[in-house]
């Protein structure tokens, strides 16, 4: 606790809520977003239109083990998907919660609930900051958390609402633990684990706090049991991810260890220095650099330690618990490619670390020791980056992401009048984003159109390729200098490279890799089950999804990049 004058808890909660509203204000476009990506699959599950049955508590079981071939044949998965591919998450609480929202009020209600969860998260974290940090640092930490880029996608993408729920419950557990309400701490952590995997990162904070309480070993064991029991049950029920870009440290420990340092550096760059990388972002405050990240992170941690050394001993332990918890929270998310949204569990600890440095000069308002010139010099660029540049970047990201999703959805929706049941299969020549890759039949269904019931995407490349019609039932696709399937698209659906001669048989066509480079297909033969005009052929061009008659096209056609 600090020695600052007491303040009304209700007034403090109101101020924290105002800060949360500011965080929502810079992301207003996110709260207006239509269904995107996995949202379409979950809506189809609730309507009984998903290829396989899913209960309302199981909306995150997109592909269970053994289901990949059937879903690939249906077209929900691309043709290059590994037979052993799986991505099924055990999130019964958040799944039921989301199902209720979508059933009662659709996506508008779900977005409103996401905003409420985010505001609650900021308010609960703000109370924790005020309990453990000097007041100037506590308020700056609350503001930094409200502006974190990690919250952008969970607010935009309804299917990612589970992240907000599980982190919020993890913070409730931490608050209960600090107040000595151990039973509530266990219950909240268990509910967090039933909401999503982010309960495991949140366990890191609880462990750090538990180590300072009586009987720490027993408390750590029982808290770990609360967080891990649902996950152990999920593993026994064959939930999880396999043969994809998600690296399970228990299944592929060597690969996880090999890729974790690079993933950790990318996430640290985003969290501490405002670097933004990955498809969640369309720009960056600073260009990502491993050297800059290492130097910057080392400098910030050293400055944090030196600052705390000047504090009274009673204030040090609560403050240092935050970055320690954030470091532990980072480890579990290294199983996934480094995207800013993965930093949501670490965001409270990172906000506390940065706030201590930013608030160091504010001794007049309650900081515990005179600031050194170095601390003052460091606080100014940190404030500029994290209170100005990073929020502006978040605003830009939301608008860019919303525009990207809207462009694809609008292109697919506008094509609905041309859709019919008569073709043997609807075939898109190329797609790069998930909406176009997986979900056009679901978007058409939402628009009132009924398609053939068969969907194929032949390529996922940002480069042109050549399509040659060898005869009425045979096509050849050849990359013009690149690959027909970009690395990010290939590794998302398989854990092994493709080889020459590899054949994929589906009900509508057979696809054979006839040339490959470093495991990525560069040439593909497509043997159709009927003449080309029995299929509906589609191409994404200039923000439009256009249907073409293949037999009227030249025998050799250069296809431009997709959207």
mmCIF file of C-alpha atoms in Angstrom, residues 125 141 145 205 271 319-329 343-356:
data_model
loop_
_atom_site.group_PDB
_atom_site.id
_atom_site.type_symbol
_atom_site.label_atom_id
_atom_site.label_comp_id
_atom_site.label_asym_id
_atom_site.label_seq_id
_atom_site.Cartn_x
_atom_site.Cartn_y
_atom_site.Cartn_z
ATOM 1 C CA UNK A 125 -6.936 -3.932 -13.012
ATOM 2 C CA UNK A 141 -0.760 1.910 -15.565
ATOM 3 C CA UNK A 145 -3.720 -0.891 -20.088
ATOM 4 C CA UNK A 205 0.478 -13.583 -11.576
ATOM 5 C CA UNK A 271 4.784 -4.716 -25.500
ATOM 6 C CA UNK A 319 5.508 -3.529 -7.656
ATOM 7 C CA UNK A 320 7.979 -6.148 -8.840
ATOM 8 C CA UNK A 321 5.261 -8.821 -8.818
ATOM 9 C CA UNK A 322 3.718 -7.250 -11.928
ATOM 10 C CA UNK A 323 6.589 -7.685 -14.412
ATOM 11 C CA UNK A 324 7.403 -11.103 -12.939
ATOM 12 C CA UNK A 325 3.802 -12.169 -13.519
ATOM 13 C CA UNK A 326 3.889 -10.716 -17.036
ATOM 14 C CA UNK A 327 7.039 -12.702 -17.837
ATOM 15 C CA UNK A 328 5.395 -15.938 -16.677
ATOM 16 C CA UNK A 329 2.239 -15.012 -18.610
ATOM 17 C CA UNK A 343 -0.164 -9.965 -25.103
ATOM 18 C CA UNK A 344 -3.502 -9.398 -23.365
ATOM 19 C CA UNK A 345 -2.588 -11.561 -20.311
ATOM 20 C CA UNK A 346 0.819 -9.853 -20.049
ATOM 21 C CA UNK A 347 -0.611 -6.373 -20.600
ATOM 22 C CA UNK A 348 -1.343 -5.563 -16.903
ATOM 23 C CA UNK A 349 2.203 -6.440 -15.846
ATOM 24 C CA UNK A 350 3.743 -4.571 -18.762
ATOM 25 C CA UNK A 351 1.557 -1.544 -18.001
ATOM 26 C CA UNK A 352 2.757 -1.569 -14.380
ATOM 27 C CA UNK A 353 6.423 -1.755 -15.396
ATOM 28 C CA UNK A 354 6.101 1.091 -17.890
ATOM 29 C CA UNK A 355 4.024 3.156 -15.459
ATOM 30 C CA UNK A 356 6.679 2.969 -12.744
#
